[in-house]
Short mmCIF file of C-alpha atoms and ligand atoms in Angstrom, two decimals:
data_model
loop_
_atom_site.label_atom_id
_atom_site.label_comp_id
_atom_site.label_asym_id
_atom_site.label_seq_id
_atom_site.Cartn_x
_atom_site.Cartn_y
_atom_site.Cartn_z
CA MET A 1 -31.65 -0.85 22.66
CA PRO A 2 -34.54 -2.48 20.81
CA GLY A 3 -34.54 -2.77 17.03
CA LEU A 4 -30.76 -2.58 16.81
CA GLY A 5 -30.00 -6.25 17.27
CA LEU A 6 -28.57 -5.43 20.68
CA ARG A 7 -29.46 -7.33 23.82
CA VAL A 8 -28.09 -7.92 27.27
CA GLY A 9 -26.61 -11.37 27.92
CA ALA A 10 -26.91 -13.38 31.12
CA ASP A 11 -23.58 -11.98 32.31
CA GLY A 12 -24.70 -8.39 31.78
CA ASN A 13 -22.56 -7.98 28.68
CA ARG A 14 -24.05 -6.86 25.36
CA ILE A 15 -24.74 -9.11 22.42
CA ALA A 16 -24.81 -7.32 19.08
CA GLU A 17 -26.48 -9.40 16.40
CA LEU A 18 -25.87 -8.43 12.78
CA ALA A 19 -28.21 -9.39 9.94
CA GLY A 20 -25.50 -10.98 7.78
CA GLU A 21 -21.80 -11.59 7.29
CA THR A 22 -21.26 -8.22 5.59
CA ASP A 23 -23.78 -6.12 7.50
CA LEU A 24 -21.83 -2.87 7.74
CA ALA A 25 -25.00 -0.80 8.22
CA GLY A 26 -26.01 -3.01 11.15
CA PHE A 27 -22.54 -2.70 12.61
CA ARG A 28 -22.68 1.08 12.31
CA SER A 29 -26.03 1.37 14.10
CA ALA A 30 -25.06 -1.05 16.86
CA ALA A 31 -21.62 0.52 17.31
CA ARG A 32 -23.07 4.01 17.52
CA ALA A 33 -25.54 2.89 20.19
CA LEU A 34 -22.84 1.01 22.11
CA ILE A 35 -20.45 3.96 22.07
CA ALA A 36 -23.27 6.28 23.19
CA ALA A 37 -23.99 3.89 26.07
CA ARG A 38 -20.23 3.75 26.83
CA VAL A 39 -20.03 0.00 26.49
CA ALA A 40 -16.37 -0.99 26.37
CA PRO A 41 -15.30 -3.47 23.64
CA GLU A 42 -14.59 -6.28 26.07
CA ARG A 43 -18.23 -6.17 27.13
CA VAL A 44 -19.61 -6.78 23.64
CA THR A 45 -20.06 -10.05 21.78
CA TRP A 46 -20.69 -9.75 18.05
CA THR A 47 -22.84 -12.39 16.37
CA ILE A 48 -24.37 -13.00 12.94
CA ALA A 49 -28.05 -13.96 12.80
CA GLY A 50 -28.47 -17.62 11.93
CA SER A 51 -24.75 -18.31 11.93
CA PRO A 52 -23.67 -21.63 13.42
CA THR A 53 -20.80 -19.76 15.09
CA ALA A 54 -23.08 -17.09 16.57
CA GLY A 55 -21.85 -16.00 19.96
CA LEU A 56 -18.20 -16.79 19.32
CA PHE A 57 -17.04 -13.52 17.83
CA ASP A 58 -15.98 -11.60 20.84
CA ILE A 59 -13.00 -9.42 21.46
CA ALA A 60 -11.25 -12.02 23.58
CA ASP A 61 -10.87 -14.08 20.44
CA PHE A 62 -9.17 -11.24 18.64
CA GLU A 63 -7.04 -10.14 21.56
CA SER A 64 -5.57 -13.54 22.15
CA ARG A 65 -4.12 -13.29 18.64
CA SER A 66 -2.99 -9.69 18.60
CA ALA A 67 -1.55 -8.62 21.90
CA GLY A 68 0.85 -5.74 21.39
CA PRO A 69 1.24 -2.00 21.74
CA GLY A 70 -2.07 -0.22 21.65
CA SER A 71 -4.17 -3.22 22.55
CA GLY A 72 -5.35 -1.63 25.79
CA SER A 73 -9.08 -1.18 26.11
CA GLY A 74 -9.43 2.53 26.83
CA SER A 75 -11.47 3.46 29.86
CA VAL A 76 -15.05 4.51 30.35
CA GLU A 77 -13.89 7.20 32.75
CA GLY A 78 -11.66 8.68 30.07
CA ASN A 79 -14.61 9.03 27.71
CA ARG A 80 -15.26 12.30 25.88
CA PRO A 81 -18.49 13.66 24.54
CA LEU A 82 -19.26 12.03 21.21
CA GLY A 83 -18.15 13.96 18.20
CA LEU A 84 -15.34 15.73 20.01
CA GLY A 85 -12.89 12.90 20.26
CA LEU A 86 -11.04 13.32 16.98
CA GLY A 87 -11.64 16.75 15.56
CA THR A 88 -14.52 18.61 14.03
CA ALA A 89 -16.61 18.01 10.94
CA ALA A 90 -14.75 20.89 9.33
CA ASP A 91 -11.67 18.69 9.26
CA SER A 92 -11.76 17.27 5.74
CA ASP A 93 -10.13 14.01 6.84
CA ILE A 94 -12.86 13.30 9.38
CA LYS A 95 -16.04 11.48 8.48
CA PRO A 96 -19.20 10.96 10.53
CA VAL A 97 -20.07 7.29 11.03
CA GLY A 98 -23.69 6.26 10.89
CA GLY A 99 -26.96 7.95 10.06
CA THR A 100 -28.81 10.85 11.56
CA ALA A 101 -28.50 10.01 15.25
CA THR A 102 -25.47 11.19 17.20
CA PRO A 103 -22.69 11.10 14.59
CA LEU A 104 -19.34 9.65 15.56
CA LEU A 105 -16.36 11.42 14.08
CA VAL A 106 -13.68 9.13 12.78
CA PRO A 107 -10.81 9.49 10.33
CA ARG A 108 -11.41 8.72 6.67
CA ARG A 109 -8.91 5.89 7.06
CA PHE A 110 -11.31 4.15 9.43
CA VAL A 111 -14.29 4.50 7.11
CA GLN A 112 -12.37 3.06 4.17
CA LEU A 113 -10.92 0.32 6.32
CA ALA A 114 -14.34 -0.70 7.65
CA GLU A 115 -15.72 -1.22 4.15
CA SER A 116 -13.11 -3.85 3.37
CA LEU A 117 -12.60 -5.25 6.84
CA VAL A 118 -16.24 -6.36 7.29
CA LEU A 119 -15.76 -8.63 4.26
CA HIS A 120 -12.92 -10.55 5.93
CA ILE A 121 -13.52 -14.19 6.80
CA ASP A 122 -12.22 -13.79 10.36
CA PRO A 123 -15.15 -14.01 12.79
CA ALA A 124 -13.44 -11.49 15.09
CA ARG A 125 -13.46 -8.70 12.50
CA PHE A 126 -16.43 -6.82 14.00
CA ALA A 127 -14.89 -6.97 17.45
CA LEU A 128 -11.67 -5.53 16.05
CA LEU A 129 -13.54 -2.79 14.23
CA TYR A 130 -15.48 -1.83 17.33
CA ARG A 131 -12.29 -1.88 19.39
CA LEU A 132 -10.67 0.57 16.98
CA LEU A 133 -13.74 2.77 16.93
CA TRP A 134 -13.79 2.83 20.72
CA ARG A 135 -10.11 3.63 20.93
CA LEU A 136 -10.46 6.42 18.39
CA GLN A 137 -12.90 8.09 20.78
CA HIS A 138 -10.46 7.80 23.68
CA GLU A 139 -6.98 8.03 22.17
CA PRO A 140 -6.71 10.94 19.72
CA SER A 141 -3.10 10.01 18.90
CA LEU A 142 -4.27 6.66 17.50
CA ARG A 143 -5.47 8.42 14.38
CA ASP A 144 -1.95 9.00 13.03
CA ASP A 145 -0.20 6.07 14.67
CA ALA A 146 1.55 4.16 11.90
CA ILE A 147 2.61 1.18 14.00
CA ASP A 148 -0.32 0.55 16.30
CA ALA A 149 -0.82 -3.23 16.41
CA GLN A 150 -4.60 -3.12 15.95
CA TRP A 151 -4.49 -0.60 13.11
CA LEU A 152 -1.90 -2.77 11.41
CA GLN A 153 -3.89 -5.93 11.96
CA ALA A 154 -6.98 -4.24 10.51
CA ASP A 155 -4.99 -2.84 7.57
CA ARG A 156 -3.57 -6.25 6.84
CA MET A 157 -7.01 -7.84 6.90
CA ALA A 158 -8.49 -5.11 4.68
CA HIS A 159 -5.60 -5.55 2.30
CA ALA A 160 -6.23 -9.30 2.12
CA VAL A 161 -9.86 -8.60 1.27
CA ARG A 162 -8.96 -6.13 -1.50
CA ARG A 163 -6.47 -8.59 -2.90
CA ASP A 164 -9.09 -11.31 -2.86
CA GLN A 165 -11.48 -9.01 -4.73
CA HIS A 166 -8.81 -8.24 -7.27
CA LYS A 167 -8.11 -11.94 -7.76
CA MET A 168 -11.79 -12.63 -8.25
CA THR A 169 -12.05 -10.02 -11.01
CA ALA A 170 -9.05 -11.66 -12.71
CA PHE A 171 -9.74 -15.36 -12.22
CA VAL A 172 -13.46 -15.94 -12.69
CA ARG A 173 -13.94 -18.09 -15.83
CA PHE A 174 -17.43 -18.47 -17.27
CA ARG A 175 -18.74 -21.53 -19.07
CA GLN A 176 -21.63 -21.20 -21.42
CA ILE A 177 -24.93 -23.06 -21.02
CA GLU A 178 -27.46 -23.05 -23.86
CA ARG A 179 -30.99 -22.55 -22.55
CA GLY A 180 -33.07 -23.39 -25.58
CA ALA A 181 -34.70 -21.44 -28.38
CA GLY A 182 -35.46 -17.78 -27.74
CA GLN A 183 -33.41 -17.66 -24.57
CA ALA A 184 -30.07 -15.97 -24.14
CA PRO A 185 -27.32 -18.40 -23.11
CA LEU A 186 -26.34 -18.38 -19.47
CA PHE A 187 -22.70 -18.07 -18.46
CA VAL A 188 -21.85 -19.80 -15.23
CA ALA A 189 -18.63 -19.69 -13.23
CA TRP A 190 -17.49 -21.57 -10.16
CA TYR A 191 -15.21 -19.59 -7.90
CA GLU A 192 -13.83 -20.00 -4.36
CA PRO A 193 -13.00 -16.65 -2.74
CA ASP A 194 -11.23 -16.54 0.59
CA HIS A 195 -13.46 -13.82 2.06
CA HIS A 196 -17.07 -12.59 1.96
CA ILE A 197 -16.48 -10.61 -1.21
CA VAL A 198 -19.07 -11.90 -3.66
CA GLU A 199 -21.67 -9.20 -3.12
CA ALA A 200 -19.15 -6.37 -3.04
CA THR A 201 -17.38 -7.58 -6.18
CA ALA A 202 -20.51 -8.35 -8.20
CA PRO A 203 -20.89 -4.77 -9.56
CA PHE A 204 -17.57 -5.20 -11.37
CA PHE A 205 -18.96 -8.19 -13.31
CA MET A 206 -22.25 -6.40 -13.84
CA ARG A 207 -20.45 -3.52 -15.56
CA ARG A 208 -18.02 -5.72 -17.45
CA PHE A 209 -20.58 -8.27 -18.68
CA ALA A 210 -23.66 -6.09 -18.80
CA GLN A 211 -25.00 -7.73 -21.98
CA MET A 212 -24.63 -11.31 -20.77
CA HIS A 213 -26.74 -13.31 -18.37
CA TRP A 214 -24.41 -14.86 -15.89
CA SER A 215 -24.10 -16.54 -12.49
CA ILE A 216 -21.09 -16.82 -10.27
CA LEU A 217 -21.42 -19.72 -7.86
CA THR A 218 -19.28 -19.81 -4.74
CA PRO A 219 -19.41 -21.95 -1.60
CA ARG A 220 -20.89 -19.26 0.66
CA ARG A 221 -22.84 -16.97 -1.66
CA SER A 222 -23.84 -16.87 -5.31
CA VAL A 223 -24.78 -13.99 -7.54
CA SER A 224 -26.56 -13.77 -10.88
CA TRP A 225 -27.20 -11.04 -13.40
CA ASP A 226 -30.23 -11.24 -15.68
CA GLY A 227 -29.36 -8.20 -17.77
CA LEU A 228 -31.38 -5.94 -15.48
CA GLN A 229 -30.69 -6.84 -11.89
CA LEU A 230 -28.26 -8.60 -9.63
CA HIS A 231 -29.68 -11.48 -7.59
CA LEU A 232 -27.95 -12.83 -4.52
CA ALA A 233 -28.48 -16.38 -3.35
CA ASP A 234 -26.97 -18.93 -0.97
CA GLY A 235 -23.77 -20.74 -1.69
CA ALA A 236 -23.52 -23.59 -4.19
CA ALA A 237 -21.40 -26.67 -4.86
CA ARG A 238 -18.73 -27.05 -7.47
CA ASP A 239 -20.82 -29.64 -9.30
CA ASP A 240 -23.56 -27.06 -9.83
CA ALA A 241 -21.28 -25.37 -12.39
CA PRO A 242 -21.14 -26.85 -15.91
CA PRO A 243 -18.21 -28.85 -17.35
CA PRO A 244 -15.79 -27.38 -19.94
CA ASP A 245 -17.32 -26.14 -23.19
CA ALA A 246 -16.27 -25.16 -26.68
CA GLY A 247 -15.68 -21.53 -25.70
CA GLU A 248 -13.14 -22.76 -23.22
CA ALA A 249 -11.25 -24.60 -25.97
CA LEU A 250 -11.04 -21.31 -27.83
CA TRP A 251 -9.75 -19.52 -24.74
CA LEU A 252 -7.07 -22.17 -24.27
CA THR A 253 -5.91 -21.74 -27.86
CA TYR A 254 -5.80 -18.00 -27.34
CA TYR A 255 -3.86 -18.35 -24.07
CA GLN A 256 -1.38 -20.67 -25.75
CA ASN A 257 -0.80 -18.06 -28.44
CA ILE A 258 -0.40 -15.01 -26.24
CA PHE A 259 1.94 -16.82 -23.85
CA ASN A 260 5.28 -15.03 -24.21
CA PRO A 261 8.13 -17.33 -23.12
CA ALA A 262 10.65 -14.48 -23.05
CA ARG A 263 8.62 -12.76 -20.36
CA LEU A 264 8.09 -15.84 -18.23
CA LYS A 265 8.83 -15.16 -14.59
CA LEU A 266 7.60 -18.14 -12.69
CA ALA A 267 7.93 -16.69 -9.20
CA MET A 268 6.06 -13.54 -10.23
CA MET A 269 3.43 -15.61 -11.99
CA ARG A 270 2.85 -17.70 -8.87
CA LYS A 271 2.60 -14.51 -6.84
CA GLU A 272 0.06 -12.94 -9.15
CA MET A 273 -1.77 -16.17 -9.86
CA PRO A 274 -1.29 -18.22 -6.69
CA VAL A 275 -1.36 -21.96 -7.23
CA ARG A 276 -4.49 -22.37 -5.11
CA TYR A 277 -6.51 -20.61 -7.86
CA TRP A 278 -5.25 -22.92 -10.54
CA LYS A 279 -7.78 -25.66 -9.94
CA ASN A 280 -10.57 -23.42 -11.27
CA LEU A 281 -8.58 -21.91 -14.14
CA PRO A 282 -8.79 -23.89 -17.36
CA GLU A 283 -5.55 -22.36 -18.65
CA ALA A 284 -3.67 -23.67 -15.60
CA THR A 285 -3.42 -27.06 -17.29
CA LEU A 286 -1.29 -25.38 -19.97
CA ILE A 287 1.15 -23.71 -17.60
CA SER A 288 3.43 -26.72 -17.04
CA PRO A 289 3.89 -27.68 -20.72
CA LEU A 290 4.26 -24.05 -21.80
CA THR A 291 6.82 -23.20 -19.15
CA ALA A 292 8.74 -26.39 -19.91
CA ALA A 293 9.04 -25.27 -23.54
CA ALA A 294 9.65 -21.62 -22.64
CA HIS A 295 13.42 -21.78 -22.59
CA GLN A 296 13.70 -23.11 -26.10
CA ARG A 297 11.00 -20.75 -27.44
CA SER A 298 12.57 -17.66 -25.89
CA GLY A 299 15.93 -18.62 -27.42
CA THR A 300 14.28 -18.63 -30.83
CA MET A 301 12.58 -15.31 -30.15
CA VAL A 302 15.78 -13.66 -29.02
CA ALA A 303 17.55 -14.87 -32.16
CA GLN A 304 14.85 -13.21 -34.25
CA GLU A 305 14.61 -9.90 -32.42
CA PRO A 306 16.23 -6.75 -33.75
CA THR A 307 18.42 -5.06 -31.14
CA GLN A 308 17.19 -1.75 -29.83
CA ALA A 309 19.33 1.30 -29.19
CA LEU A 310 19.78 2.05 -25.49
CA ARG A 311 18.23 5.26 -24.34
CA THR A 312 20.93 7.85 -23.67
CA ILE A 313 20.68 9.92 -20.54
CA ARG A 314 21.77 13.52 -20.65
CA ARG A 315 24.04 13.99 -17.64
CA LEU A 316 24.20 17.41 -16.08
CA PRO A 317 27.68 18.91 -16.09
CA ALA A 318 29.24 19.43 -12.66
CA SER A 319 29.78 23.07 -13.44
CA ASN A 320 28.24 25.39 -15.97
CA ALA A 321 31.55 25.98 -17.70
CA ALA A 322 30.80 23.53 -20.48
CA MET A 323 27.30 24.83 -21.20
CA THR A 324 26.06 26.78 -24.15
CA ASP A 325 23.77 29.82 -23.71
CA ALA A 326 20.74 27.79 -24.73
CA ASP A 327 21.45 25.32 -21.94
CA HIS A 328 21.49 27.96 -19.24
CA ALA A 329 17.74 28.53 -19.17
CA ASP A 330 16.88 25.22 -17.45
CA LEU A 331 20.10 24.17 -15.82
CA PRO A 332 21.17 24.70 -12.22
CA PRO A 333 23.67 27.37 -11.23
CA PRO A 334 27.33 26.66 -10.48
CA ILE A 335 28.07 25.44 -6.96
CA PRO A 336 29.36 28.37 -4.86
CA ASP A 337 32.70 28.02 -3.08
CA ARG A 338 32.75 25.84 0.04
CA ASP A 339 33.05 28.89 2.30
CA ALA A 340 30.35 30.90 0.49
CA PRO A 341 27.88 32.45 2.97
CA PRO A 342 24.63 30.53 3.64
CA ASP A 343 22.44 33.02 1.75
CA GLN A 344 24.46 32.49 -1.42
CA ARG A 345 24.18 28.71 -1.01
CA ALA A 346 20.46 29.06 -0.22
CA ALA A 347 19.93 31.02 -3.44
CA ALA A 348 21.84 28.41 -5.43
CA LEU A 349 19.82 25.65 -3.77
CA GLU A 350 16.58 27.38 -4.70
CA GLN A 351 17.73 27.82 -8.31
CA THR A 352 18.71 24.16 -8.38
CA ARG A 353 15.27 23.21 -7.10
CA GLN A 354 13.68 25.27 -9.88
CA ALA A 355 15.90 23.66 -12.50
CA ALA A 356 15.00 20.19 -11.21
CA ARG A 357 11.33 20.92 -11.86
CA GLY A 358 11.93 20.47 -15.57
CA CYS A 359 14.15 17.40 -15.25
CA THR A 360 13.71 14.87 -18.07
CA ASN A 361 16.91 12.95 -17.45
CA CYS A 362 15.02 9.67 -17.25
CA PRO A 363 11.51 8.61 -18.27
CA LEU A 364 10.07 8.80 -14.74
CA TYR A 365 9.03 12.44 -15.19
CA GLN A 366 6.46 11.34 -17.79
CA HIS A 367 4.04 9.81 -15.30
CA ALA A 368 4.90 11.53 -12.05
CA THR A 369 2.93 14.60 -11.00
CA GLN A 370 6.00 16.68 -10.24
CA THR A 371 9.64 16.67 -9.20
CA VAL A 372 9.92 16.25 -5.44
CA PHE A 373 13.08 18.06 -4.44
CA GLY A 374 14.64 18.01 -0.98
CA ALA A 375 13.69 20.53 1.68
CA GLY A 376 15.21 21.90 4.86
CA GLN A 377 17.98 24.15 6.09
CA VAL A 378 20.83 24.98 3.74
CA ASP A 379 23.21 24.79 6.70
CA ALA A 380 21.65 21.65 8.18
CA ARG A 381 23.93 19.47 10.26
CA LEU A 382 22.11 16.33 9.16
CA MET A 383 20.89 15.32 5.74
CA PHE A 384 18.43 12.43 5.46
CA VAL A 385 18.20 10.69 2.10
CA GLY A 386 15.33 8.36 1.19
CA GLU A 387 14.64 6.38 -1.95
CA GLN A 388 12.06 8.26 -3.99
CA PRO A 389 8.78 10.12 -3.35
CA GLY A 390 5.73 7.93 -2.76
CA ASP A 391 2.16 8.51 -3.78
CA HIS A 392 1.50 11.24 -1.16
CA GLU A 393 4.81 12.97 -1.78
CA ASP A 394 4.20 13.00 -5.52
CA LEU A 395 0.88 14.75 -5.03
CA ARG A 396 2.10 17.21 -2.39
CA GLY A 397 5.53 17.87 -3.86
CA GLU A 398 7.26 17.30 -0.50
CA ALA A 399 9.50 14.45 0.64
CA PHE A 400 8.42 12.09 3.44
CA VAL A 401 4.91 13.28 4.10
CA GLY A 402 3.06 9.95 3.57
CA PRO A 403 2.97 6.87 5.85
CA ALA A 404 6.77 6.38 5.70
CA GLY A 405 7.17 10.08 6.48
CA GLN A 406 4.87 9.78 9.48
CA LEU A 407 6.98 6.96 10.86
CA PHE A 408 10.09 9.01 10.16
CA ASP A 409 8.58 11.99 12.02
CA LYS A 410 7.61 9.78 14.94
CA ALA A 411 11.20 8.53 15.21
CA MET A 412 12.58 12.06 14.95
CA ASN A 413 10.26 13.23 17.74
CA GLU A 414 11.17 10.32 19.97
CA LEU A 415 14.88 10.94 19.43
CA GLY A 416 14.61 14.70 19.87
CA ILE A 417 15.96 15.40 16.38
CA GLU A 418 14.30 18.47 14.87
CA ARG A 419 13.27 17.63 11.32
CA SER A 420 12.93 21.36 10.63
CA GLN A 421 16.64 21.80 11.36
CA ALA A 422 17.68 18.98 9.01
CA TYR A 423 17.62 18.60 5.24
CA VAL A 424 15.41 15.78 3.93
CA THR A 425 15.59 14.53 0.38
CA ASN A 426 15.49 11.45 -1.84
CA ALA A 427 17.91 9.71 -4.17
CA VAL A 428 15.31 9.80 -6.95
CA LYS A 429 13.12 12.85 -7.39
CA HIS A 430 10.19 11.42 -9.33
CA PHE A 431 7.66 8.85 -8.14
CA LYS A 432 7.97 5.52 -9.93
CA PHE A 433 4.84 3.40 -9.82
CA GLU A 434 2.72 0.91 -11.65
CA LEU A 435 -1.03 1.23 -11.94
CA ARG A 436 -3.19 -1.49 -10.39
CA GLY A 437 -6.69 -0.39 -11.18
CA LYS A 438 -6.72 3.14 -9.93
CA ARG A 439 -4.02 2.56 -7.34
CA ARG A 440 -0.45 3.68 -7.97
CA ILE A 441 1.80 1.04 -6.52
CA HIS A 442 5.38 2.00 -5.66
CA LYS A 443 8.09 0.45 -7.84
CA THR A 444 11.72 0.44 -6.83
CA PRO A 445 13.67 2.76 -9.14
CA ALA A 446 16.09 1.09 -11.52
CA GLN A 447 19.79 1.80 -11.17
CA ARG A 448 19.80 3.85 -14.36
CA GLU A 449 16.99 6.03 -12.94
CA ALA A 450 18.91 6.58 -9.71
CA ALA A 451 22.00 7.33 -11.80
CA ALA A 452 20.10 9.87 -13.87
CA CYS A 453 19.08 11.64 -10.66
CA LEU A 454 22.47 11.53 -9.00
CA ASP A 455 23.51 15.00 -10.12
CA TRP A 456 20.62 16.53 -8.22
CA LEU A 457 21.52 14.70 -5.05
CA GLU A 458 25.19 15.57 -5.38
CA ARG A 459 24.28 19.22 -5.86
CA GLU A 460 22.17 19.12 -2.70
CA VAL A 461 25.06 17.56 -0.78
CA ALA A 462 27.54 20.09 -2.17
CA LEU A 463 25.27 23.03 -1.33
CA VAL A 464 24.18 21.91 2.13
CA ARG A 465 27.52 20.40 3.14
CA PRO A 466 25.97 18.50 6.07
CA GLN A 467 28.11 17.26 8.90
CA ALA A 468 26.62 13.80 8.28
CA ILE A 469 24.21 12.02 5.96
CA VAL A 470 21.73 9.35 6.98
CA ALA A 471 20.97 6.98 4.11
CA LEU A 472 17.55 5.38 4.54
CA GLY A 473 17.57 2.09 2.65
CA ALA A 474 19.60 0.52 -0.12
CA THR A 475 18.80 2.93 -2.96
CA ALA A 476 19.79 5.92 -0.84
CA ALA A 477 22.92 4.22 0.47
CA ARG A 478 24.04 3.29 -3.03
CA ALA A 479 23.43 6.81 -4.32
CA VAL A 480 25.23 8.46 -1.42
CA LEU A 481 28.19 6.08 -1.16
CA GLY A 482 28.55 5.20 -4.83
CA ARG A 483 28.60 1.46 -4.24
CA THR A 484 26.18 -1.35 -3.52
CA VAL A 485 25.38 -1.46 0.18
CA ALA A 486 24.07 -4.51 2.05
CA VAL A 487 21.85 -2.57 4.40
CA THR A 488 21.16 -5.40 6.82
CA ARG A 489 24.92 -5.91 7.26
CA GLU A 490 26.04 -2.28 7.33
CA ARG A 491 23.13 -0.71 9.15
CA GLY A 492 23.97 1.23 12.27
CA THR A 493 27.53 1.86 11.11
CA TRP A 494 29.27 5.01 9.91
CA GLN A 495 30.77 4.89 6.44
CA LEU A 496 32.82 7.58 4.76
CA ARG A 497 32.03 9.25 1.46
CA GLY A 498 34.74 10.26 -0.96
CA ASP A 499 34.20 13.94 0.00
CA GLY A 500 34.81 13.14 3.68
CA THR A 501 31.17 13.21 4.83
CA PRO A 502 30.27 10.46 7.31
CA VAL A 503 27.25 8.41 6.23
CA LEU A 504 25.04 6.43 8.59
CA VAL A 505 23.29 3.55 6.86
CA THR A 506 19.98 2.28 8.13
CA LEU A 507 16.66 0.84 7.01
CA HIS A 508 14.09 2.74 5.06
CA PRO A 509 10.93 3.35 7.15
CA SER A 510 8.84 1.57 4.51
CA ALA A 511 10.76 -1.61 5.27
CA LEU A 512 9.37 -1.42 8.81
CA LEU A 513 5.87 -0.77 7.56
CA ARG A 514 6.13 -3.85 5.35
CA ALA A 515 7.60 -6.11 8.05
CA PRO A 516 5.38 -8.83 9.55
CA LEU A 517 3.25 -7.45 12.34
CA GLU A 518 4.94 -9.45 15.07
CA GLU A 519 8.38 -8.12 14.08
CA ARG A 520 7.40 -4.49 13.76
CA GLY A 521 7.75 -3.38 17.39
CA GLN A 522 11.28 -4.78 17.70
CA GLY A 523 12.14 -3.56 14.19
CA TYR A 524 11.15 -0.04 15.13
CA ALA A 525 13.17 -0.16 18.35
CA ASP A 526 16.26 -1.35 16.43
CA TRP A 527 15.75 1.38 13.85
CA LEU A 528 15.64 3.99 16.61
CA ASP A 529 18.93 2.60 17.91
CA ASP A 530 20.49 3.15 14.48
CA LEU A 531 19.08 6.64 14.09
CA ARG A 532 20.15 7.65 17.57
CA LEU A 533 23.75 7.51 16.33
CA ALA A 534 22.96 10.45 14.05
CA LYS A 535 22.70 12.69 17.10
CA THR A 536 26.46 12.45 17.62
CA PRO A 537 28.03 12.06 14.20
CA PRO A 538 31.79 11.74 13.76
CA GLU A 539 33.70 14.75 12.42
CA ARG A 540 33.88 15.30 8.67
CA ARG A 541 37.23 14.49 7.20
N1 URA B 601 9.80 7.05 0.67
C1 URA B 601 10.92 7.74 0.37
O1 URA B 601 11.98 7.17 0.19
N2 URA B 601 10.84 9.05 0.27
C2 URA B 601 9.71 9.72 0.47
O2 URA B 601 9.73 10.94 0.35
C3 URA B 601 8.56 8.99 0.79
C4 URA B 601 8.62 7.64 0.89
#
């Protein structure tokens, strides 16, 4: 395969040589050729041209660290024609990899993952990427597998890269160098990223500091902006960056003044600004003295602050008896009698769903896309209650359709529980999040938000009257049982609600998705054991 950086080694295996540490284009071309030639991942060694570690990046290195479900190699015999393995180009979630030659069809998730993963410092990243690409051609089910060990490993690595990029945008500190008459000053920063992110992150600084001339020096790669173009160069040494300057003194004064002692959360601060970055942050020298004085300063601030009225939450009445005519337009109907026929309860449930669309009982409605109400059979035997809709659910308006929902569906399938015969809902009906850049990051709902939503959940329970409820996670368990629940202690046990409905407490699927990789397989198996109990619930009282 000449011209692709591919050659055959002495042992007959292939050596794929990439032009640089972040050569995604080279990876794409080589991977496409290797897949076309049906070269299995274990027969490829990935190297970087000129790298002292060239020749070491093979799949064996990765596999020794990530044995687990889904780490099998796939077989050449099981190969399918290229382009047919995972769907058709008409599938909007499928993207061709590579240029004009035989396109490989892969999920969008893979394409996005690859862009970050190639920037990871781990020499085995290309081997992992090729392994996933290979498996995607041979194992169609891999595409939606939420707990595959290699997907998870790759996700974790891509996440680390994105986090590193985010930290770089937050923690680069420039120092000014005067360059003499007629020349714009140069701003130089020293920074030590964990991964190969300099080139990929440079456009952020270009946009942000378009009018300045600047250089960011890092140990492996440096980048400069001359007002017109970005220039990449080799790595530098810390001493190449200038010492503190007057501008920095100004910044320190500013930092000292904006430091709000009442909002000091040291653990959160260390999480957001890990200590290892401190050595290159001038303001880090102020953190100790400022935090030491924080207690006293916040006491003074509290003494000065006017008290604010608590927001009052309009609670929905349990029946419509107490309502005025004006209220009726957007409020749910009365709950039919317990023995009302299913169609009457279904109509009331639908009206309740409509009423919930306009819910403003707490501030969460202001930023969420829509109310995500429960869905399922009005005479379902089982009701599953989660915490709150996530990003996907908020956009689609349906509960449990994102990654947590996929894991939930997988468990339901494995246990033979028909989701379509159950009723699936959440304790909180609006998505609570915080924005990080463009990403909406889930935030746990506050107790007052769950309390404001409780009427909707209680109406769902009263209308569906399930034989049993499964509470997924602490927020759901608290809402359903009306008390704080220690999920790790009470999981896998039946509790009784005041209305006589048995409640099975277990983990939320997101807890499994967040668990360390090595614990996930066992965690999932234990979760299935809990959920299995829902197949034979105790009688209602
Ligand atoms: N997590 C939940 O608790 N509910 C959803 O619907 C999705 C994620």
